[in-house]
PDB file of C-alpha atoms in Angstrom:
ATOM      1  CA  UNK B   1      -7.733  65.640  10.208  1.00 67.00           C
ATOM      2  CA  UNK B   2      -8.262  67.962  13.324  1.00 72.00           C
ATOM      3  CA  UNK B   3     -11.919  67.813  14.414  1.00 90.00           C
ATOM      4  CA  UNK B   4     -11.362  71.252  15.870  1.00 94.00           C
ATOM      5  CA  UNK B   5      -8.607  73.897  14.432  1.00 96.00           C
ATOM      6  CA  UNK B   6      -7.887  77.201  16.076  1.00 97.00           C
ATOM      7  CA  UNK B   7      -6.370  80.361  13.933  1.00 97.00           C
ATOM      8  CA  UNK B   8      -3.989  82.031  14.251  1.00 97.00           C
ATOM      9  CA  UNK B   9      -2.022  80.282  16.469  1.00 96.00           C
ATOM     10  CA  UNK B  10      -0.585  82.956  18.034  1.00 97.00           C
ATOM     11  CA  UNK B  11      -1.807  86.689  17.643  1.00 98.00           C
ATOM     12  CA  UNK B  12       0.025  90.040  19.074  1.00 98.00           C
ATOM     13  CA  UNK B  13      -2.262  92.742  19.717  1.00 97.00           C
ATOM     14  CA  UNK B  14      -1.256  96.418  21.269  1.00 97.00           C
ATOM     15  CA  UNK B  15      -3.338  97.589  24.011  1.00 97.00           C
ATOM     16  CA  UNK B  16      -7.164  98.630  23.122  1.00 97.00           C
ATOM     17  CA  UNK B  17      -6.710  97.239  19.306  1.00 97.00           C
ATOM     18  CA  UNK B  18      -9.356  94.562  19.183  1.00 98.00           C
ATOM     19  CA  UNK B  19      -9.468  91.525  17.090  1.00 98.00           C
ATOM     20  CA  UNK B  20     -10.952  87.863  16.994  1.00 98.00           C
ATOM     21  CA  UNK B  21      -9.872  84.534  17.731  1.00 98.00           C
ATOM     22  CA  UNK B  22     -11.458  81.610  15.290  1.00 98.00           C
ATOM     23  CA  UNK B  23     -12.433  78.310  16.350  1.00 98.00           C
ATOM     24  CA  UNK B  24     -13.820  75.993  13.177  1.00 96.00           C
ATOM     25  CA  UNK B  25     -15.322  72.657  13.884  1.00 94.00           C
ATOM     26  CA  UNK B  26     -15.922  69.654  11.501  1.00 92.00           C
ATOM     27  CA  UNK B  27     -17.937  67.249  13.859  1.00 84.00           C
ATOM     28  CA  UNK B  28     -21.972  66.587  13.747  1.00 81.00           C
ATOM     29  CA  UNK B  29     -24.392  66.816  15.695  1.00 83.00           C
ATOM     30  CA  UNK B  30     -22.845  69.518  18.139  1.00 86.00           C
ATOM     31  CA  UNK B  31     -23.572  69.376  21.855  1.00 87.00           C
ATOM     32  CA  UNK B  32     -21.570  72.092  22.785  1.00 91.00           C
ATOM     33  CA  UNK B  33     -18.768  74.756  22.019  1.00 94.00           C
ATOM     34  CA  UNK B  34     -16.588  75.781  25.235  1.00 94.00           C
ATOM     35  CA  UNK B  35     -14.272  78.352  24.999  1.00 96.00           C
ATOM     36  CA  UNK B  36     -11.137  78.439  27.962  1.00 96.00           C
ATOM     37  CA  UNK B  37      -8.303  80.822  29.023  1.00 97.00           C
ATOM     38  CA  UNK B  38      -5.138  79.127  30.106  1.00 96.00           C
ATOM     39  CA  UNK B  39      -2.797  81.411  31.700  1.00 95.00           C
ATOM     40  CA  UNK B  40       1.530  79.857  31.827  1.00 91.00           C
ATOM     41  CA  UNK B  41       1.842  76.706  34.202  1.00 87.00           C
ATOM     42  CA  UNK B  42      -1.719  76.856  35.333  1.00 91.00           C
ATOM     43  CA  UNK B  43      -5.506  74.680  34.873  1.00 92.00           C
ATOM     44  CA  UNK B  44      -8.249  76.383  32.124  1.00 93.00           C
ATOM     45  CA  UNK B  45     -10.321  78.569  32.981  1.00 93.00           C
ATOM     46  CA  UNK B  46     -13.745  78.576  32.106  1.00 91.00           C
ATOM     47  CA  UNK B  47     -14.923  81.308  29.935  1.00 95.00           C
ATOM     48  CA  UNK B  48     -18.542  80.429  27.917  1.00 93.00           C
ATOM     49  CA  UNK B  49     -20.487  77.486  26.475  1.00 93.00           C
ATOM     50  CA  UNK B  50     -22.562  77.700  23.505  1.00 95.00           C
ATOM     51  CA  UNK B  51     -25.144  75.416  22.706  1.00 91.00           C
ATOM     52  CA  UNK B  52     -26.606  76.587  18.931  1.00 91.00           C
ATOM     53  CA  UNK B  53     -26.085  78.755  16.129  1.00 93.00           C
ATOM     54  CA  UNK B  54     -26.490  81.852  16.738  1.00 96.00           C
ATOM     55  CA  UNK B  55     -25.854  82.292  20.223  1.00 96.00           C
ATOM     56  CA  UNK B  56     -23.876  84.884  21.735  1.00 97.00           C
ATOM     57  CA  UNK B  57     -22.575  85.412  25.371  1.00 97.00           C
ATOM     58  CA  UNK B  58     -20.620  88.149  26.422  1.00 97.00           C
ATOM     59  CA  UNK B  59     -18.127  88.569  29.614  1.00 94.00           C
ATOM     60  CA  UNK B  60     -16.190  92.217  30.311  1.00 95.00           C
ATOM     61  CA  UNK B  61     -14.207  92.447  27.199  1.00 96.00           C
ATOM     62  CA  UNK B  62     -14.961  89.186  25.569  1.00 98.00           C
ATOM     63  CA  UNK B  63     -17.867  87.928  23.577  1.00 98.00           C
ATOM     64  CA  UNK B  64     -17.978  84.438  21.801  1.00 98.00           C
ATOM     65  CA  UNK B  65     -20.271  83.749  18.976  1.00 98.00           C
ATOM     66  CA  UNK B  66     -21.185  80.319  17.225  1.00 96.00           C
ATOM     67  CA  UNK B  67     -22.234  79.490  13.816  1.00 93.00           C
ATOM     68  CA  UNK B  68     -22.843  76.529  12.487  1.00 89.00           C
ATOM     69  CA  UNK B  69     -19.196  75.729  11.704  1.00 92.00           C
ATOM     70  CA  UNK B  70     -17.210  77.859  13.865  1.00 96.00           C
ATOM     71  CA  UNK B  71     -17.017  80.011  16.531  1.00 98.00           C
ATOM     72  CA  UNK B  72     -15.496  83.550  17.271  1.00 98.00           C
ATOM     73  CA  UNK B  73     -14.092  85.022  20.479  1.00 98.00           C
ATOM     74  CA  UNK B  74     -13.968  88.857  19.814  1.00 98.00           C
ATOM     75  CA  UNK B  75     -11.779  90.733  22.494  1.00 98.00           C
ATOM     76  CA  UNK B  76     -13.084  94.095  22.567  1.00 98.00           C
ATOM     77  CA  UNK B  77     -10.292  96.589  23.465  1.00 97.00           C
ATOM     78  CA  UNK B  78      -8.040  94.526  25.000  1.00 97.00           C
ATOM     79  CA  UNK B  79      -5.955  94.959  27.934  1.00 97.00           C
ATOM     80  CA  UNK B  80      -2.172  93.105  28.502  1.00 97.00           C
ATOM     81  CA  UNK B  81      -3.927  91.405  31.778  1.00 97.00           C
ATOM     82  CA  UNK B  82      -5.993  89.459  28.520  1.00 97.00           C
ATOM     83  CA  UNK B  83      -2.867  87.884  27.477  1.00 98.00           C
ATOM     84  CA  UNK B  84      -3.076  84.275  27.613  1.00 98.00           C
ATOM     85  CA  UNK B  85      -4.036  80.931  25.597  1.00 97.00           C
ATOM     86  CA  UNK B  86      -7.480  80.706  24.664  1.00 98.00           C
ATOM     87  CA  UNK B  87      -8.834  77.065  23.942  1.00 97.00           C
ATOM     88  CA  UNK B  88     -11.689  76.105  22.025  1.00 96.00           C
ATOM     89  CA  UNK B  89     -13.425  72.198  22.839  1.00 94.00           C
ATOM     90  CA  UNK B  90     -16.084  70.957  21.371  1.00 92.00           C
ATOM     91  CA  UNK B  91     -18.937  67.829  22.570  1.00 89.00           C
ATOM     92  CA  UNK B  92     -20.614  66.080  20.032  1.00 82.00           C
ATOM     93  CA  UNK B  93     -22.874  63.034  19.004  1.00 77.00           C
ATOM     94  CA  UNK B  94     -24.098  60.663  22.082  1.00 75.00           C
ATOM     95  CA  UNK B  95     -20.654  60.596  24.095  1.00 73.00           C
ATOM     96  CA  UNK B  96     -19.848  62.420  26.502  1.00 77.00           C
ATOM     97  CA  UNK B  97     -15.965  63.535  25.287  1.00 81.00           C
ATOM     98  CA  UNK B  98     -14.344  66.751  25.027  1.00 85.00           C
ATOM     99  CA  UNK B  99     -12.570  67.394  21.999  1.00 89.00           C
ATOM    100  CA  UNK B 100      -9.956  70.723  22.164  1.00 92.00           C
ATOM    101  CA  UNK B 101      -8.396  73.207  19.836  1.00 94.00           C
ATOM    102  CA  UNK B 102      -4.610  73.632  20.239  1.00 95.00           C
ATOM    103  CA  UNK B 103      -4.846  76.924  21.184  1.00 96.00           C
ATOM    104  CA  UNK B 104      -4.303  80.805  20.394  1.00 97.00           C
ATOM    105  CA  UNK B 105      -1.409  82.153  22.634  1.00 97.00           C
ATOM    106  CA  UNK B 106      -2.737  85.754  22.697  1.00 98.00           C
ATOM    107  CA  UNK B 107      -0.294  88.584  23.756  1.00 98.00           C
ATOM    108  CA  UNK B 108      -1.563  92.105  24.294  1.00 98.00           C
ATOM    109  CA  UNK B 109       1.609  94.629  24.939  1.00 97.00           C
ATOM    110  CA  UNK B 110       0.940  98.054  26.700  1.00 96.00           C
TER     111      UNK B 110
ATOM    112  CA  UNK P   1     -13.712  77.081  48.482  1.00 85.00           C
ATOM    113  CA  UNK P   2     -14.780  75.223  45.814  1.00 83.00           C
ATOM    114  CA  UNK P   3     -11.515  73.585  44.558  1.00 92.00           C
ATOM    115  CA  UNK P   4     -10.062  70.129  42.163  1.00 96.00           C
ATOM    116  CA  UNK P   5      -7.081  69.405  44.012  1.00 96.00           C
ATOM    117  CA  UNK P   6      -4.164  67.398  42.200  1.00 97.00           C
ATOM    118  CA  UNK P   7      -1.276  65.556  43.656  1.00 97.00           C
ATOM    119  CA  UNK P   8       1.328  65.236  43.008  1.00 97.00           C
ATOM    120  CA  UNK P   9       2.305  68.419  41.042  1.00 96.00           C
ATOM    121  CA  UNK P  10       5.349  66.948  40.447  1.00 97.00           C
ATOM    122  CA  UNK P  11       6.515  63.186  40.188  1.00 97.00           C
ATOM    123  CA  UNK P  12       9.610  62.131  38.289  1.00 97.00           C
ATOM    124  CA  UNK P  13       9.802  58.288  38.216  1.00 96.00           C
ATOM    125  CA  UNK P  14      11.332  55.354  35.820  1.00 97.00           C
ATOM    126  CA  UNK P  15       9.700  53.088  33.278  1.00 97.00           C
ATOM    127  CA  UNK P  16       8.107  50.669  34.307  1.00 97.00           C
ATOM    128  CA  UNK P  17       7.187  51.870  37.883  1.00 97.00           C
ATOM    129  CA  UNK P  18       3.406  51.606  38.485  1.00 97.00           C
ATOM    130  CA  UNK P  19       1.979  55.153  39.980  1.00 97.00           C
ATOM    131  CA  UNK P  20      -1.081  56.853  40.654  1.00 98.00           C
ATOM    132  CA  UNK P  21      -1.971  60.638  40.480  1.00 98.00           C
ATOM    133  CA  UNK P  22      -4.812  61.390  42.619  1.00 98.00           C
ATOM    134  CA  UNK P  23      -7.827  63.756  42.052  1.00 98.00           C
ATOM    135  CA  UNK P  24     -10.047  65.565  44.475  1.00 98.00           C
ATOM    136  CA  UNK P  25     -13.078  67.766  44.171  1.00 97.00           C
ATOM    137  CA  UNK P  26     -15.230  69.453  46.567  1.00 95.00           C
ATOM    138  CA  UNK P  27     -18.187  70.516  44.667  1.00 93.00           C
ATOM    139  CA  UNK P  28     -20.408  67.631  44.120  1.00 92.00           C
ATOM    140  CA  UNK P  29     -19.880  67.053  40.785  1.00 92.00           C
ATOM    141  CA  UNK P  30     -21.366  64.184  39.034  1.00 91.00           C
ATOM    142  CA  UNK P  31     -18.313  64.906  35.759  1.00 92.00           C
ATOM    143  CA  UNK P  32     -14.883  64.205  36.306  1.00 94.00           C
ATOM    144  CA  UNK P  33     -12.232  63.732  33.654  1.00 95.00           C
ATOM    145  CA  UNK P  34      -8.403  63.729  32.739  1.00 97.00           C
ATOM    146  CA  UNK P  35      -6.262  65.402  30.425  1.00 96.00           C
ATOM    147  CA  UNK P  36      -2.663  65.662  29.212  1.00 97.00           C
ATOM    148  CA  UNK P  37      -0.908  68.406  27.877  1.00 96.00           C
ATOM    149  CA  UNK P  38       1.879  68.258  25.017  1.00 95.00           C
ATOM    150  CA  UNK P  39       3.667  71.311  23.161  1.00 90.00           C
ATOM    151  CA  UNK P  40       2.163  71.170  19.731  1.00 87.00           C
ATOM    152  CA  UNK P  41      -0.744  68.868  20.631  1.00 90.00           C
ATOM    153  CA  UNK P  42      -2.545  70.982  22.972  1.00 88.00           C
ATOM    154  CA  UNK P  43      -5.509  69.313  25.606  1.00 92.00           C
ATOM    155  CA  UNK P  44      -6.564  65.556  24.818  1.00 94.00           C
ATOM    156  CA  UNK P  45      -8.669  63.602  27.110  1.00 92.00           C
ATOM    157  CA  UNK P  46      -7.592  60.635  28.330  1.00 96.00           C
ATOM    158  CA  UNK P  47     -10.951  59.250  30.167  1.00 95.00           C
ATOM    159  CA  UNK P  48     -14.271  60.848  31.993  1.00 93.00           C
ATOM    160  CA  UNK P  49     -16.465  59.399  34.032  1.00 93.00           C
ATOM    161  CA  UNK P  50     -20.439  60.297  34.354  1.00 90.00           C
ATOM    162  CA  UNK P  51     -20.250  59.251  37.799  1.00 90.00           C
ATOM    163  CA  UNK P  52     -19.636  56.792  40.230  1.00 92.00           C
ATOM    164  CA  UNK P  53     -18.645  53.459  38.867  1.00 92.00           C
ATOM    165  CA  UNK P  54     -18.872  55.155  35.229  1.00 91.00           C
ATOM    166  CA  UNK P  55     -16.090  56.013  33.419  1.00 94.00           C
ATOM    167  CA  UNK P  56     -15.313  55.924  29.869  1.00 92.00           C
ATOM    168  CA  UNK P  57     -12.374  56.560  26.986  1.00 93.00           C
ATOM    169  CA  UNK P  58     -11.576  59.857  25.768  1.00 91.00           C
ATOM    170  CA  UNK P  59      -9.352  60.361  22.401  1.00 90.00           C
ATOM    171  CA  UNK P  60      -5.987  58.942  24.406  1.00 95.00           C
ATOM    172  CA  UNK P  61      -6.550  55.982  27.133  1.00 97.00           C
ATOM    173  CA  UNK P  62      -4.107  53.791  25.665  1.00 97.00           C
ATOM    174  CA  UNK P  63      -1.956  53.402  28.760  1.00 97.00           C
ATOM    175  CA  UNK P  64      -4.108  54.667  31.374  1.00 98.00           C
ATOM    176  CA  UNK P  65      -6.329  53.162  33.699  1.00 98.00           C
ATOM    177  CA  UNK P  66      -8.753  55.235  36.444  1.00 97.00           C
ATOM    178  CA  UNK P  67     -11.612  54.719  38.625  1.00 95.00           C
ATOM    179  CA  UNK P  68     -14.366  56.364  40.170  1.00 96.00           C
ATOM    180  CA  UNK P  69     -15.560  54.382  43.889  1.00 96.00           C
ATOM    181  CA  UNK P  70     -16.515  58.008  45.079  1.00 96.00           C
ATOM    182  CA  UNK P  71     -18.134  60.749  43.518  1.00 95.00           C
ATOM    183  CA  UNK P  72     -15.444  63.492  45.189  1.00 96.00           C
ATOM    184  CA  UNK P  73     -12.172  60.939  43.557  1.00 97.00           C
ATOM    185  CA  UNK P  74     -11.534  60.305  40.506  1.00 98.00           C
ATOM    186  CA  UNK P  75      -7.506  58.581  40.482  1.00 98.00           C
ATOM    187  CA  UNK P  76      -5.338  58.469  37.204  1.00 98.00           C
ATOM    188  CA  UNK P  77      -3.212  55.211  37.369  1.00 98.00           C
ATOM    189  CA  UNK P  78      -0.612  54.341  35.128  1.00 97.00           C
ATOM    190  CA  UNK P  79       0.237  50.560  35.602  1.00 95.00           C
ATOM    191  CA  UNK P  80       3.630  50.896  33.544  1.00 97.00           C
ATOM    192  CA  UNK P  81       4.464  54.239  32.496  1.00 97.00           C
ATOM    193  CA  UNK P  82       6.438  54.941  29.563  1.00 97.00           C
ATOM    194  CA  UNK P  83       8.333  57.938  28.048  1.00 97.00           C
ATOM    195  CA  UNK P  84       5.934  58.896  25.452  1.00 97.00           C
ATOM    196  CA  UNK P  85       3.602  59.175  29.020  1.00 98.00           C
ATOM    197  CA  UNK P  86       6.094  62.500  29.831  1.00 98.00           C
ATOM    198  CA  UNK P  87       3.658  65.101  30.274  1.00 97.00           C
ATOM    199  CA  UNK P  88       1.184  67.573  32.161  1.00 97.00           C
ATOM    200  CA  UNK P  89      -1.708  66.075  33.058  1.00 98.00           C
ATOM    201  CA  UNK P  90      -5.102  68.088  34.375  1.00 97.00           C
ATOM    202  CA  UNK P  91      -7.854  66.682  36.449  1.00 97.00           C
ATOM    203  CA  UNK P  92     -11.026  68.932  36.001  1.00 94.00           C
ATOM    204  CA  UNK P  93     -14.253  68.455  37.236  1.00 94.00           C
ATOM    205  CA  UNK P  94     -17.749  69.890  36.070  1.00 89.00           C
ATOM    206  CA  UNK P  95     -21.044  70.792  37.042  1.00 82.00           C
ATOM    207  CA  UNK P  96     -24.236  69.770  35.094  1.00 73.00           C
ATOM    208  CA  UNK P  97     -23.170  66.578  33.206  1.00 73.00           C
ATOM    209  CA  UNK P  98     -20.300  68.142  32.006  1.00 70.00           C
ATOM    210  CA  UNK P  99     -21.949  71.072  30.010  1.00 73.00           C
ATOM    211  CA  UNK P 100     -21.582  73.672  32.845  1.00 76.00           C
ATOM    212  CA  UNK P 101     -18.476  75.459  34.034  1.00 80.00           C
ATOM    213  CA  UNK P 102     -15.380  72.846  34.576  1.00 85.00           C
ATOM    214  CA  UNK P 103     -12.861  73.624  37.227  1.00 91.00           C
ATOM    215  CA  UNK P 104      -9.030  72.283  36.676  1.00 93.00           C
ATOM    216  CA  UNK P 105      -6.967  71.307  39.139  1.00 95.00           C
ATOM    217  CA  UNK P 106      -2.852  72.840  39.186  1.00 94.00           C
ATOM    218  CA  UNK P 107      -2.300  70.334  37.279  1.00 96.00           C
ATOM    219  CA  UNK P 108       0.497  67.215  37.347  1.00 97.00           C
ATOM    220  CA  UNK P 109       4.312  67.757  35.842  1.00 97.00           C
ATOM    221  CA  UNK P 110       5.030  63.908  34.919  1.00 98.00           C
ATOM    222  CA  UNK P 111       8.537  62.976  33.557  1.00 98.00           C
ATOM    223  CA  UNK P 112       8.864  59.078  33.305  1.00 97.00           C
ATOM    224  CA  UNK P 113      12.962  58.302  32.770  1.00 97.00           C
TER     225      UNK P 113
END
């Protein structure tokens, strides 16, 4: 069983229609929620971290949200330069791993 | 500029044939790790390290071996690559014990034959 499952897998938005990208966890004792954008043939980029339910942090068009079993990146009117993957990883218990989502390949036309 | 610099970015090589990739970060960061890449499987870690002389196993080491005799280096060495080792691979380091903001290097197109 995944410990961390991202939905959908892919998602095809038009220009300014905004949606949100799901991220569900089943490990305990969370440390930490990242979320990441990976653009074709390149390293993640660092978007937030979340440390505890109910926290919220917010960056141009994107804002990522955690609840106790999941967390949300909502892309707010979205522009094609947005299209990219967007991972989800996840640090729990007393070790220091990083545990990642497979991914939503987001694709925003004009 | 701060930077995680990978190399090689590409490497084609035969079973069997013991390499290293090499890692390289300019920040000062106590958290280094590695990653590989697959179609379907997405990001796994392979092993982190804390800090110098501290490393440990992430969800795929079997395989791998690395070190960590400087903070800035942090090598990925595969004593006897195999096919099912055919991937990308990602060196990233991080800031604050690995909670902060983690910077990827261009990451490492492996194909063992």
């Amino acid at each position: 069983e995944d410990q961390v499952t991202q939905s959908p897998e892919a998602l095809r938005l038009q220009e300014g229609e905004s949606s949100s990208l799901n991220c569900s966890y089943t490990v305990s004792g969370l440390r930490g929620l990242f979320w990441y954008r990976q653009d074709p043939g390149k390293g993640p980029e660092f978007l937030f971290t979340l440390y505890s339910a109910g926290e919220e942090k917010e960056k141009e068009r994107l804002k990522a949200t955690l609840t106790k079993k999941e967390s949300f990146l909502h892309i707010t009117a979205p522009k094609p330069e947005d299209s990219a993957t967007y991972l989800c990883a996840v640090r729990w218990g007393s070790n220091y791993k990083l545990t990642f989502g497979k991914g939503t390949l987001l694709t925003v036309n004009p | 500029e701060a930077q995680v610099t990978q190399n090689p970015r590409y490497l084609i090589t035969v079973t069997g044939k013991k390499l290293t990739v090499t890692c390289s970060q300019n920040m000062n960061h106590e958290y280094m790790s590695w990653y590989r890449q697959d179609p379907g499987l997405g990001l796994r870690q392979i092993y982190y390290s804390m800090n110098v002389e501290v490393t440990d196993k992430g969800d795929v080491p079997e395989g791998y071996k690395v070190s960590r005799k400087e903070k800035r280096n942090f090598p990925l060495i595969l004593e006897s690559p195999s096919p099912n080792q055919t991937s990308l691979y990602f060196c990233a380091s991080t800031m604050d014990r690995g909670f902060g903001e983690a910077f990827f290097g261009q990451g490492t197109r492996l194909t063992v034959v």
